[in-house]
Short mmCIF file of N, CA and C in Angstrom, two decimals:
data_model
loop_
_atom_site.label_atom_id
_atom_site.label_comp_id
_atom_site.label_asym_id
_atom_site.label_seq_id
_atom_site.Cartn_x
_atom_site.Cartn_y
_atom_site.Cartn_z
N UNK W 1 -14.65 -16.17 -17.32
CA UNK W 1 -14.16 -15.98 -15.97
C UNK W 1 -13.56 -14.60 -15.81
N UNK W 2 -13.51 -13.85 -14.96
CA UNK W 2 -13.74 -12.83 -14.38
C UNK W 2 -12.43 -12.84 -12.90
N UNK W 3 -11.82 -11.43 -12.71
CA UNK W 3 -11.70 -11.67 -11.34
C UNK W 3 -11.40 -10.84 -10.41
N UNK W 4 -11.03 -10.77 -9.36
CA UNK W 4 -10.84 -9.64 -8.09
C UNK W 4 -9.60 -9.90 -7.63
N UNK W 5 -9.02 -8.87 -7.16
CA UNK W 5 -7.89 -9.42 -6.70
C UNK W 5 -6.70 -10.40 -7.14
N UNK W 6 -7.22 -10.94 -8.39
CA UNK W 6 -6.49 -11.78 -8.83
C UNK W 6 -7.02 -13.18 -8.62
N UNK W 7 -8.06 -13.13 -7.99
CA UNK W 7 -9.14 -14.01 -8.00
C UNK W 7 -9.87 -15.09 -8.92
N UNK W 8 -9.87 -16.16 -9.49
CA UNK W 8 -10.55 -16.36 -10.51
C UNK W 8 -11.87 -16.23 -10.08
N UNK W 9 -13.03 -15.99 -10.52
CA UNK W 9 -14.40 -15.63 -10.32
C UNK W 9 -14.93 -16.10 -11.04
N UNK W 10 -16.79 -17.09 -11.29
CA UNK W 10 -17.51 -16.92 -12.28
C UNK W 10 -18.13 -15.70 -13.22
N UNK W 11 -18.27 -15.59 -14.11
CA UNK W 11 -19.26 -14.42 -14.67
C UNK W 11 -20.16 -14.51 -13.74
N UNK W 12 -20.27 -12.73 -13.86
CA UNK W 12 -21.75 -12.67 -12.79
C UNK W 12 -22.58 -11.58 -13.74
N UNK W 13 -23.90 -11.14 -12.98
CA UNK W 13 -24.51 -10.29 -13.51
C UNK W 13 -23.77 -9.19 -12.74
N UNK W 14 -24.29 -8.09 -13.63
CA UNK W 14 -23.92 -6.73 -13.13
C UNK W 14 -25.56 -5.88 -13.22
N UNK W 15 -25.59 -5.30 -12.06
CA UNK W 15 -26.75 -4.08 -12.05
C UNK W 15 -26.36 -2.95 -12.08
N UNK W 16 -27.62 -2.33 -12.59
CA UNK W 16 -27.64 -0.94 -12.70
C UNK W 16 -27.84 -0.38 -11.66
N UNK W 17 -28.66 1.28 -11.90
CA UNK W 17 -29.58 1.63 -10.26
C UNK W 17 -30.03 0.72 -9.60
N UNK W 18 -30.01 0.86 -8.58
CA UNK W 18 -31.30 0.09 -7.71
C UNK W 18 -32.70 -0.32 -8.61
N UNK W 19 -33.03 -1.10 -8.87
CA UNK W 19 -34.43 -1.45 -9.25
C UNK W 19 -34.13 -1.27 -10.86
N UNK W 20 -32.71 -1.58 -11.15
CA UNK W 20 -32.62 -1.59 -12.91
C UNK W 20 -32.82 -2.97 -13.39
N UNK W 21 -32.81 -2.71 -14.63
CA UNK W 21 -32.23 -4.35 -15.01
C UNK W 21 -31.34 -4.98 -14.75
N UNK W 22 -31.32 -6.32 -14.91
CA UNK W 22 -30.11 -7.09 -14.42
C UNK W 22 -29.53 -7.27 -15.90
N UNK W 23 -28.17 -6.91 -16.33
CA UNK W 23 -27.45 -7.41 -17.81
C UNK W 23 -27.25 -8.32 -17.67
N UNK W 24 -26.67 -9.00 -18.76
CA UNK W 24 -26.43 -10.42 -19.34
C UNK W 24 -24.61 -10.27 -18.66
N UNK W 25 -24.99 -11.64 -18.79
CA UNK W 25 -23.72 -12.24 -17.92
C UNK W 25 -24.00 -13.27 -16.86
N UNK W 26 -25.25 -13.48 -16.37
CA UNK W 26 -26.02 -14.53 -15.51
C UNK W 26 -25.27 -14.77 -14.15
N UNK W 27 -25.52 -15.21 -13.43
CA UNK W 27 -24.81 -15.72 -11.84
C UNK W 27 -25.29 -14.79 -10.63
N UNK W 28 -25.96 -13.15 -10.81
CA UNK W 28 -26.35 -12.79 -9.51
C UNK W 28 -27.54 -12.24 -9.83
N UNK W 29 -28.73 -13.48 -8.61
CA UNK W 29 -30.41 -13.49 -9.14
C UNK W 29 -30.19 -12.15 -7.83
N UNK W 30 -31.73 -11.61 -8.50
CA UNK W 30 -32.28 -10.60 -7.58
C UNK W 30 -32.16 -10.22 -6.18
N UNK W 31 -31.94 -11.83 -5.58
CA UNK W 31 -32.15 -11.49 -4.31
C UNK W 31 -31.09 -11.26 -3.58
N UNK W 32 -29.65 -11.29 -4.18
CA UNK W 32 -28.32 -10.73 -4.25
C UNK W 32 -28.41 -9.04 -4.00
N UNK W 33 -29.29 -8.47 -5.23
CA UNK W 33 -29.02 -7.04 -4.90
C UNK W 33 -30.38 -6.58 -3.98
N UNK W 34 -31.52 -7.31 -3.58
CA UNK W 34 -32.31 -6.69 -2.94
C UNK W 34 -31.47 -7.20 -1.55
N UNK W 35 -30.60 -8.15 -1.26
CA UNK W 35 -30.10 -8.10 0.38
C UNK W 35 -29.15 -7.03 0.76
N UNK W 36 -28.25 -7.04 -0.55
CA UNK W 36 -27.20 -5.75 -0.55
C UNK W 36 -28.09 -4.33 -0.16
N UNK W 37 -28.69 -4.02 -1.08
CA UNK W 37 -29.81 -2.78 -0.40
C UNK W 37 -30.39 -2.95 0.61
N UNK W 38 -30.50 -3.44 1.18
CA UNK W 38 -31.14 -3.91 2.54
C UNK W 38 -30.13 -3.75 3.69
N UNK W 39 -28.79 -4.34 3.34
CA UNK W 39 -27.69 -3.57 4.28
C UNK W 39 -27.15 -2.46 4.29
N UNK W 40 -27.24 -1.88 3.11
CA UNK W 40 -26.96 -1.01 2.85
C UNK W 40 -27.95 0.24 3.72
N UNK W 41 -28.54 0.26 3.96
CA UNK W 41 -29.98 0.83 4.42
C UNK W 41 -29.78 0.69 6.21
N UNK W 42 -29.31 -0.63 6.50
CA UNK W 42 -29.22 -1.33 7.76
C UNK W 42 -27.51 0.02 7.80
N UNK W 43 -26.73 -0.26 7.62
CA UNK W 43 -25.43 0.73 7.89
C UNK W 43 -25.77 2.12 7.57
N UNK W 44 -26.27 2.66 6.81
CA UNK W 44 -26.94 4.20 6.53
C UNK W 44 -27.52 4.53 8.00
N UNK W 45 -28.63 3.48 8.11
CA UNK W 45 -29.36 3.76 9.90
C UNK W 45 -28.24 3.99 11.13
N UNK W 46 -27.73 3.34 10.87
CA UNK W 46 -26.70 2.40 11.90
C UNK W 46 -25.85 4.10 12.13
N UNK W 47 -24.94 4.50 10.93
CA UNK W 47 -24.42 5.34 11.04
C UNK W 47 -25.02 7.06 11.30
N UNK W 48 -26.31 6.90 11.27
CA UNK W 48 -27.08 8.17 11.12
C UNK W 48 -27.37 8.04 13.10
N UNK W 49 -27.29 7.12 13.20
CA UNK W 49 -27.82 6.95 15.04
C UNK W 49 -26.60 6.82 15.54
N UNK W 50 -25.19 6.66 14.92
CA UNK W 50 -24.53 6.40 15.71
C UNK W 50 -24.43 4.92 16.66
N UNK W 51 -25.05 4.23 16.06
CA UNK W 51 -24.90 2.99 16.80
C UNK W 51 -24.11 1.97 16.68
N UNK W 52 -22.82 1.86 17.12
CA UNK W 52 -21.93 1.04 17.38
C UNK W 52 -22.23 -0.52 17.26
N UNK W 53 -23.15 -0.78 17.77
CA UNK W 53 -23.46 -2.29 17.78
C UNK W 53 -24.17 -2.68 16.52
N UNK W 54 -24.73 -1.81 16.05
CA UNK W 54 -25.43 -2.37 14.34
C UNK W 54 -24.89 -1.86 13.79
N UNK W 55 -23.41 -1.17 13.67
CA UNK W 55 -22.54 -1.20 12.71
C UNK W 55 -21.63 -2.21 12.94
N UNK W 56 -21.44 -2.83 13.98
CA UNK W 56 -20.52 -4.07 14.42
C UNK W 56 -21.26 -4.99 13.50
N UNK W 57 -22.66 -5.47 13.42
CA UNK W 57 -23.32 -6.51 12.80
C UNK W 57 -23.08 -6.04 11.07
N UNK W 58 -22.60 -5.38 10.82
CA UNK W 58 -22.17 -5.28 9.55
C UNK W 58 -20.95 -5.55 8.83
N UNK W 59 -19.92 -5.95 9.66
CA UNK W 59 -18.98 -6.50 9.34
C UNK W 59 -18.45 -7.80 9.57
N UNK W 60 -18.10 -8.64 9.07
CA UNK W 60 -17.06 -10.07 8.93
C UNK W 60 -15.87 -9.74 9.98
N UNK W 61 -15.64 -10.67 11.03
CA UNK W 61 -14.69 -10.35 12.05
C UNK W 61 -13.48 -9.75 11.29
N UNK W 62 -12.85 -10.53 9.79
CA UNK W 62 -11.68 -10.23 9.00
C UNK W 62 -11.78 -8.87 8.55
N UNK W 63 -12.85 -7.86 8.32
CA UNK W 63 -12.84 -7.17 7.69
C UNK W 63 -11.72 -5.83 7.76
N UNK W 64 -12.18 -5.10 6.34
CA UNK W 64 -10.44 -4.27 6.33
C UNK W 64 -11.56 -3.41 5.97
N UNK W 65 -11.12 -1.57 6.51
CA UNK W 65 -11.67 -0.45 5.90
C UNK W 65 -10.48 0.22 5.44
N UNK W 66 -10.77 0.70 4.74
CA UNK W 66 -9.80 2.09 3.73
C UNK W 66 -10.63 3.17 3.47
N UNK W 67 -10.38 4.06 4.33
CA UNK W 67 -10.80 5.28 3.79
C UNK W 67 -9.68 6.48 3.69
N UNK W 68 -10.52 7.27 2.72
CA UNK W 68 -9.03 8.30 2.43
C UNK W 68 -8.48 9.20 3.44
N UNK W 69 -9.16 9.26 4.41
CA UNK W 69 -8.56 10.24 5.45
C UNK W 69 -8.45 9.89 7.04
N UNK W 70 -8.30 8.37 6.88
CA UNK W 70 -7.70 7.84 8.35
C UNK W 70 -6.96 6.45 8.00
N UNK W 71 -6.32 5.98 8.55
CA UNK W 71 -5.33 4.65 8.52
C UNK W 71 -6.26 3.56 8.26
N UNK W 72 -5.63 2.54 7.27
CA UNK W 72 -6.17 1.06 7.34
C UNK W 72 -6.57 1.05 9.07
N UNK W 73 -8.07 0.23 8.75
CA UNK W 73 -8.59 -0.48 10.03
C UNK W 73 -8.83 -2.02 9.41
N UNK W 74 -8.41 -2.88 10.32
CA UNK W 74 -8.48 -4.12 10.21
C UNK W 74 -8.85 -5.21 11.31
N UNK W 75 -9.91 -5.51 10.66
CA UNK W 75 -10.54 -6.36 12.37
C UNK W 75 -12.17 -5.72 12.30
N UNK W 76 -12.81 -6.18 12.39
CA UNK W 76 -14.45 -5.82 13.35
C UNK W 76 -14.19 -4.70 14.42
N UNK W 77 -13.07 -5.15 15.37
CA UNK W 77 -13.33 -4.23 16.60
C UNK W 77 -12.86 -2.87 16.24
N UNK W 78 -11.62 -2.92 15.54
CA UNK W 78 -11.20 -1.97 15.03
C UNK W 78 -12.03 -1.07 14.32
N UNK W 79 -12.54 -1.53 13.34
CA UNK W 79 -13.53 -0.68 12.49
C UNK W 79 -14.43 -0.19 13.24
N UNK W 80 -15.21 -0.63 14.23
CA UNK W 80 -16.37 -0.25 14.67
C UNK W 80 -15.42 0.82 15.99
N UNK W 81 -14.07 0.10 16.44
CA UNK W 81 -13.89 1.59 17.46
C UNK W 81 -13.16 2.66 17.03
N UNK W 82 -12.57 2.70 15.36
CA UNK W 82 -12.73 3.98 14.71
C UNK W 82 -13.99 4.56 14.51
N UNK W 83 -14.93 3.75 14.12
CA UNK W 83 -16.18 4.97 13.94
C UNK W 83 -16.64 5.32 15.76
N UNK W 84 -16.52 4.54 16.52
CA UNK W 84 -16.69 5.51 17.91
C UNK W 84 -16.27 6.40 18.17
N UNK W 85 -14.51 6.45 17.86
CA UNK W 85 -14.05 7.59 18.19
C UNK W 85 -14.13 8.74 17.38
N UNK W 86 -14.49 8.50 15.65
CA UNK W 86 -15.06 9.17 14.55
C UNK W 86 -16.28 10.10 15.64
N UNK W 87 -17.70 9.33 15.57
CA UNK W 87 -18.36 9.58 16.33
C UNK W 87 -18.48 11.00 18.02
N UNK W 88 -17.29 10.14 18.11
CA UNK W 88 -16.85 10.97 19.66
C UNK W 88 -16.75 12.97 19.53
N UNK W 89 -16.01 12.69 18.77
CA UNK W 89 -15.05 13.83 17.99
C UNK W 89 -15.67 14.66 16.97
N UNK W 90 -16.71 14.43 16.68
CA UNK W 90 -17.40 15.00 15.46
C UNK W 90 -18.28 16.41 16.06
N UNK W 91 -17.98 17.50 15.27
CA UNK W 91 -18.48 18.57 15.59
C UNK W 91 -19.52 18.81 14.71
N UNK W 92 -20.04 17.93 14.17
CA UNK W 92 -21.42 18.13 13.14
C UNK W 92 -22.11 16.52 13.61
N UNK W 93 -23.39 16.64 12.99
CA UNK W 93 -24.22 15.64 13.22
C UNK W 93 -24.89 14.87 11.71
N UNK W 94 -24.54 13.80 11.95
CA UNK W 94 -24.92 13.21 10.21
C UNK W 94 -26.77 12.73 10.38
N UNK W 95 -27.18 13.49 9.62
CA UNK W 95 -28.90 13.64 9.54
C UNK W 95 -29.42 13.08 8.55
N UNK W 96 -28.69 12.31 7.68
CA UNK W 96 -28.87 11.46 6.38
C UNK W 96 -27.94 10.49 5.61
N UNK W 97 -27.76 9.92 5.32
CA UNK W 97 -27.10 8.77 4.37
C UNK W 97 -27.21 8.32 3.00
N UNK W 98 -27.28 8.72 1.60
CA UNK W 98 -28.33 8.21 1.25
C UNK W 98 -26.93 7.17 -0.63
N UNK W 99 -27.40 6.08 -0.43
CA UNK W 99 -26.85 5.10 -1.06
C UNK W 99 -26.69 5.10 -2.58
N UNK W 100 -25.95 5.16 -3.60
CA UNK W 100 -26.32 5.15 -5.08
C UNK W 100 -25.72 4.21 -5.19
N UNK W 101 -26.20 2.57 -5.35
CA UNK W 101 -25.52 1.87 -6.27
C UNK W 101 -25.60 1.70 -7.25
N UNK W 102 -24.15 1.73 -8.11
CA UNK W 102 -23.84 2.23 -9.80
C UNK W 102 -23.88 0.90 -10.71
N UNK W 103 -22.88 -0.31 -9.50
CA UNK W 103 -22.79 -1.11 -10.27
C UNK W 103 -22.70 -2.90 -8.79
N UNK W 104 -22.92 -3.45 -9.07
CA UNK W 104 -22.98 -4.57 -8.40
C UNK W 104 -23.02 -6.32 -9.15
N UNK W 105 -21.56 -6.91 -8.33
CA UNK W 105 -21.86 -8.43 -8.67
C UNK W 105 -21.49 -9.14 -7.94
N UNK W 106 -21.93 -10.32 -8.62
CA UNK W 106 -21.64 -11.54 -7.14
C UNK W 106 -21.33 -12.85 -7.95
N UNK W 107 -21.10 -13.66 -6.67
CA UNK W 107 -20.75 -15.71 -7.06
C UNK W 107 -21.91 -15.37 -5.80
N UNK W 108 -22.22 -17.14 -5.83
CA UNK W 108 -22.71 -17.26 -4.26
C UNK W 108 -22.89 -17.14 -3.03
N UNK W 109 -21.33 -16.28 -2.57
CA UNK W 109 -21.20 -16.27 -1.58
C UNK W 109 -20.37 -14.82 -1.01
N UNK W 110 -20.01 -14.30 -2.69
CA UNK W 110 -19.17 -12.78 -2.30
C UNK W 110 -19.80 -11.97 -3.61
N UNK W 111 -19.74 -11.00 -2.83
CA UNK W 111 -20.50 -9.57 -3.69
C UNK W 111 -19.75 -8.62 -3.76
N UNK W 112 -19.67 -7.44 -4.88
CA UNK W 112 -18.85 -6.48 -4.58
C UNK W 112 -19.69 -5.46 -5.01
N UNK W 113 -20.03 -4.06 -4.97
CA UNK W 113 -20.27 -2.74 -5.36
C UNK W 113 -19.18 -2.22 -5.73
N UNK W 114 -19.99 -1.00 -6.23
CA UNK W 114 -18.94 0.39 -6.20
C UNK W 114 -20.51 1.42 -6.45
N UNK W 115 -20.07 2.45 -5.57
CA UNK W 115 -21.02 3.45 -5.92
C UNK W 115 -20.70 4.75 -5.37
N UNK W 116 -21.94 5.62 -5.13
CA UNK W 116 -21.63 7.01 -4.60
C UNK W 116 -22.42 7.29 -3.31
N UNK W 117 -21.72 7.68 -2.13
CA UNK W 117 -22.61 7.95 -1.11
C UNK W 117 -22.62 9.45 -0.51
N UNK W 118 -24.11 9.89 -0.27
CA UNK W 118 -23.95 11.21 0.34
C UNK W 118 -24.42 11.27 1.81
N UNK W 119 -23.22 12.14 2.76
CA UNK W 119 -23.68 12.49 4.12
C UNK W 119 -24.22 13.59 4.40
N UNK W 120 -25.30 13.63 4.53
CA UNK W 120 -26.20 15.04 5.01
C UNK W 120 -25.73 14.95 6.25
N UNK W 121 -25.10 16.40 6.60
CA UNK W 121 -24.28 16.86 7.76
C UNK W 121 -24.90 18.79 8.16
N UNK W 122 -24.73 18.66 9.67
CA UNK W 122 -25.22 20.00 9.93
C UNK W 122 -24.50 20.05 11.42
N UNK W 123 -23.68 21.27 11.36
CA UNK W 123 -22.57 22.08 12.80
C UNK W 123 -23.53 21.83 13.96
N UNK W 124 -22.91 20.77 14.62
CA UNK W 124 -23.88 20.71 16.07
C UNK W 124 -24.30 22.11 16.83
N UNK W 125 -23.07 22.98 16.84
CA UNK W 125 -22.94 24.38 17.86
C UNK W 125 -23.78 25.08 16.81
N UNK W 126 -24.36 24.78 15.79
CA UNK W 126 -24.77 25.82 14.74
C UNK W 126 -26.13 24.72 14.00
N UNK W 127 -27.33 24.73 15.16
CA UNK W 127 -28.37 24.16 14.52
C UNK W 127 -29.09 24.73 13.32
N UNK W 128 -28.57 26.15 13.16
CA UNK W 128 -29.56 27.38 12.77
C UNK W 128 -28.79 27.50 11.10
N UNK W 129 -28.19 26.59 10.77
CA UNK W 129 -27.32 26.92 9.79
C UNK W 129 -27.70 25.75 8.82
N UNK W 130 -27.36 26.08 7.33
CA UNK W 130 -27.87 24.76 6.12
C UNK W 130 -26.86 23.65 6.90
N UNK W 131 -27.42 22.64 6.01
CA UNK W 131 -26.65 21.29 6.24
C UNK W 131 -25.83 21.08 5.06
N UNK W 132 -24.73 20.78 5.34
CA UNK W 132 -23.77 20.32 4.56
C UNK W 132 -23.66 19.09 3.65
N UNK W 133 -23.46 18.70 2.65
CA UNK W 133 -23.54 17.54 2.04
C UNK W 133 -22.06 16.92 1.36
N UNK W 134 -21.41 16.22 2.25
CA UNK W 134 -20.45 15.25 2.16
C UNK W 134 -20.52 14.09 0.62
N UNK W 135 -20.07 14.24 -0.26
CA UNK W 135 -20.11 12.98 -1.34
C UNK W 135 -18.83 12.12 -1.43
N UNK W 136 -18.63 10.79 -1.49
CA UNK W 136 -17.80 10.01 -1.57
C UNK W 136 -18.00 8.58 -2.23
N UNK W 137 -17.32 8.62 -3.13
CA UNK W 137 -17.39 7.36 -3.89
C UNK W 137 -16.98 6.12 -3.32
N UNK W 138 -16.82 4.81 -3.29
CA UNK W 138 -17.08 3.99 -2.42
C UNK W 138 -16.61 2.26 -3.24
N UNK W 139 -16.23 1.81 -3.15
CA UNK W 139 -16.46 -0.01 -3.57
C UNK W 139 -16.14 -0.66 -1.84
N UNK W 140 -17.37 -1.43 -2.28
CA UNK W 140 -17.43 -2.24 -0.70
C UNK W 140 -17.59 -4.10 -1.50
N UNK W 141 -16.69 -4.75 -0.74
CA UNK W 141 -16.92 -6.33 -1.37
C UNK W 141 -17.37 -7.30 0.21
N UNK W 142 -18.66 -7.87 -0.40
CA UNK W 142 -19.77 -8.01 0.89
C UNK W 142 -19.57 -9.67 0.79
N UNK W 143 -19.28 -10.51 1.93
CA UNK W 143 -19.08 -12.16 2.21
C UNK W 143 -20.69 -12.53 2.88
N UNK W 144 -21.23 -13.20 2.06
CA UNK W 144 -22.82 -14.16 2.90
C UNK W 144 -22.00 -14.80 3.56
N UNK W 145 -22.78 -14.55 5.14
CA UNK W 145 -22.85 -15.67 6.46
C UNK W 145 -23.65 -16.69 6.27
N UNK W 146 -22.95 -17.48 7.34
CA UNK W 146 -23.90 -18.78 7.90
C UNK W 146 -25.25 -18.71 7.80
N UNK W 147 -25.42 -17.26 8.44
CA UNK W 147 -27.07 -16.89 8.71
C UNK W 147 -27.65 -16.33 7.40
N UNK W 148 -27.16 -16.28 6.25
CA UNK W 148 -28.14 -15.85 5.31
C UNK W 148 -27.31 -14.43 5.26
N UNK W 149 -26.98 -13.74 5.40
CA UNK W 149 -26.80 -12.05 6.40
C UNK W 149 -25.43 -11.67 5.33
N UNK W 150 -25.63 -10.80 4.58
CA UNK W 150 -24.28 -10.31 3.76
C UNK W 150 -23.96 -8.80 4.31
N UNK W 151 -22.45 -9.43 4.62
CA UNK W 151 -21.82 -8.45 5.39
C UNK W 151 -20.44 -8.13 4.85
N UNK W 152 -19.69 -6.89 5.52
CA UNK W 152 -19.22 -5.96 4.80
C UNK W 152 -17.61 -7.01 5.04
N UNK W 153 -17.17 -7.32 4.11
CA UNK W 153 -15.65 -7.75 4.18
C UNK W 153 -14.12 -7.07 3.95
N UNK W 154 -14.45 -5.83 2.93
CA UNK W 154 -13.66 -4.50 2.81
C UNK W 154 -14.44 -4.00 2.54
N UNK W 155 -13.99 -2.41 2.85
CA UNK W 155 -14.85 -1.16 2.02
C UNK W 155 -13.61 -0.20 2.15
N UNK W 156 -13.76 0.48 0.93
CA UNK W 156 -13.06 1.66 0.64
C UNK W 156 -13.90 2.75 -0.13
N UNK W 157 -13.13 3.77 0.71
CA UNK W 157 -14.09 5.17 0.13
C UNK W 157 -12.75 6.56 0.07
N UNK W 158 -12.98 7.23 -1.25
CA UNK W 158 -12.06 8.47 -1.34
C UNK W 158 -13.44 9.31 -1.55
N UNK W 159 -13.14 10.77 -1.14
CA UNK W 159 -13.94 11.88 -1.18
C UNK W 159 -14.45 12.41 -3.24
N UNK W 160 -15.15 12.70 -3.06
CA UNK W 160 -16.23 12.71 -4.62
C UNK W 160 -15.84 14.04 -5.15
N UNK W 161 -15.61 14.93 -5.51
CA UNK W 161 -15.77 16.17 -5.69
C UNK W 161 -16.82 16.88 -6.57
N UNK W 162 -17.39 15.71 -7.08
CA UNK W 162 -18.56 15.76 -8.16
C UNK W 162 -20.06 16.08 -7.42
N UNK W 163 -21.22 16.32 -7.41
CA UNK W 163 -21.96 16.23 -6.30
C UNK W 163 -22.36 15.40 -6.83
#
């Protein structure tokens, strides 16, 4: 037994890259980390368009964000109307997303990561200029819905300095 938070937990598997092996430890089959990549992919989009409403479908009404350079958000609405006003305010344009998960496990019904994410970014007033690349390390712990649908229950992210 294993745990989070202080959690008791079953052993789970842990993955590697995307498309690694699964180690010993048994409890999270495949289709655990191919749904996680799959949202993961679904919020990358979500945030590259700016779309408020399929980043809303990514979170658990309870959910909590932590990131290192704005206040606990807590709530669905909250989270999704910090990234609007994120959004609003932004003098660059995010032109990419792109996901490294390092490590991933689960029970039946809760999942957690940790990995590295990069934002390909470029100065709106300055189309003519390279794009910038944002890195930030990340653990997000994901709750399965009713509907099948694993969604984001916390996420926390501090800035990477590593590329």
């Amino acid at each position: 037994w294993g745990s989070v938070v202080g959690v008791p937990l079953p052993a789970a598997a842990r993955w590697g890259r995307p498309g690694g092996e699964r180690r010993a430890g048994g409890g999270a089959p495949a289709e655990v980390g191919a749904a996680v990549q799959r949202a993961e992919a679904d919020w990358a989009e979500g945030h590259v368009a700016g779309d408020n409403a399929a980043l809303a479908r990514m979170y658990v009404d309870g959910a909590v964000s932590m990131q290192a350079d704005t206040i606990d958000e807590a709530g669905r609405d909250a989270i999704v109307g910090g990234l609007a006003g994120e959004f609003a305010v932004r003098n660059d344009t995010v032109l990419a997303v792109k996901t490294d998960i390092v490590s991933l496990e689960s029970t039946d019904s809760l999942a957690w990561e940790s990995g590295r994410v990069a934002f390909t970014r470029r100065l709106r007033a300055r189309t003519d200029t390279m794009p910038h690349i944002g890195h930030y390390k990340y653990v997000t712990f994901w709750q399965l819905g009713p509907d099948g649908r694993w969604r984001i229950r916390r996420d926390i992210s501090v800035a990477d300095s590593r590329p």
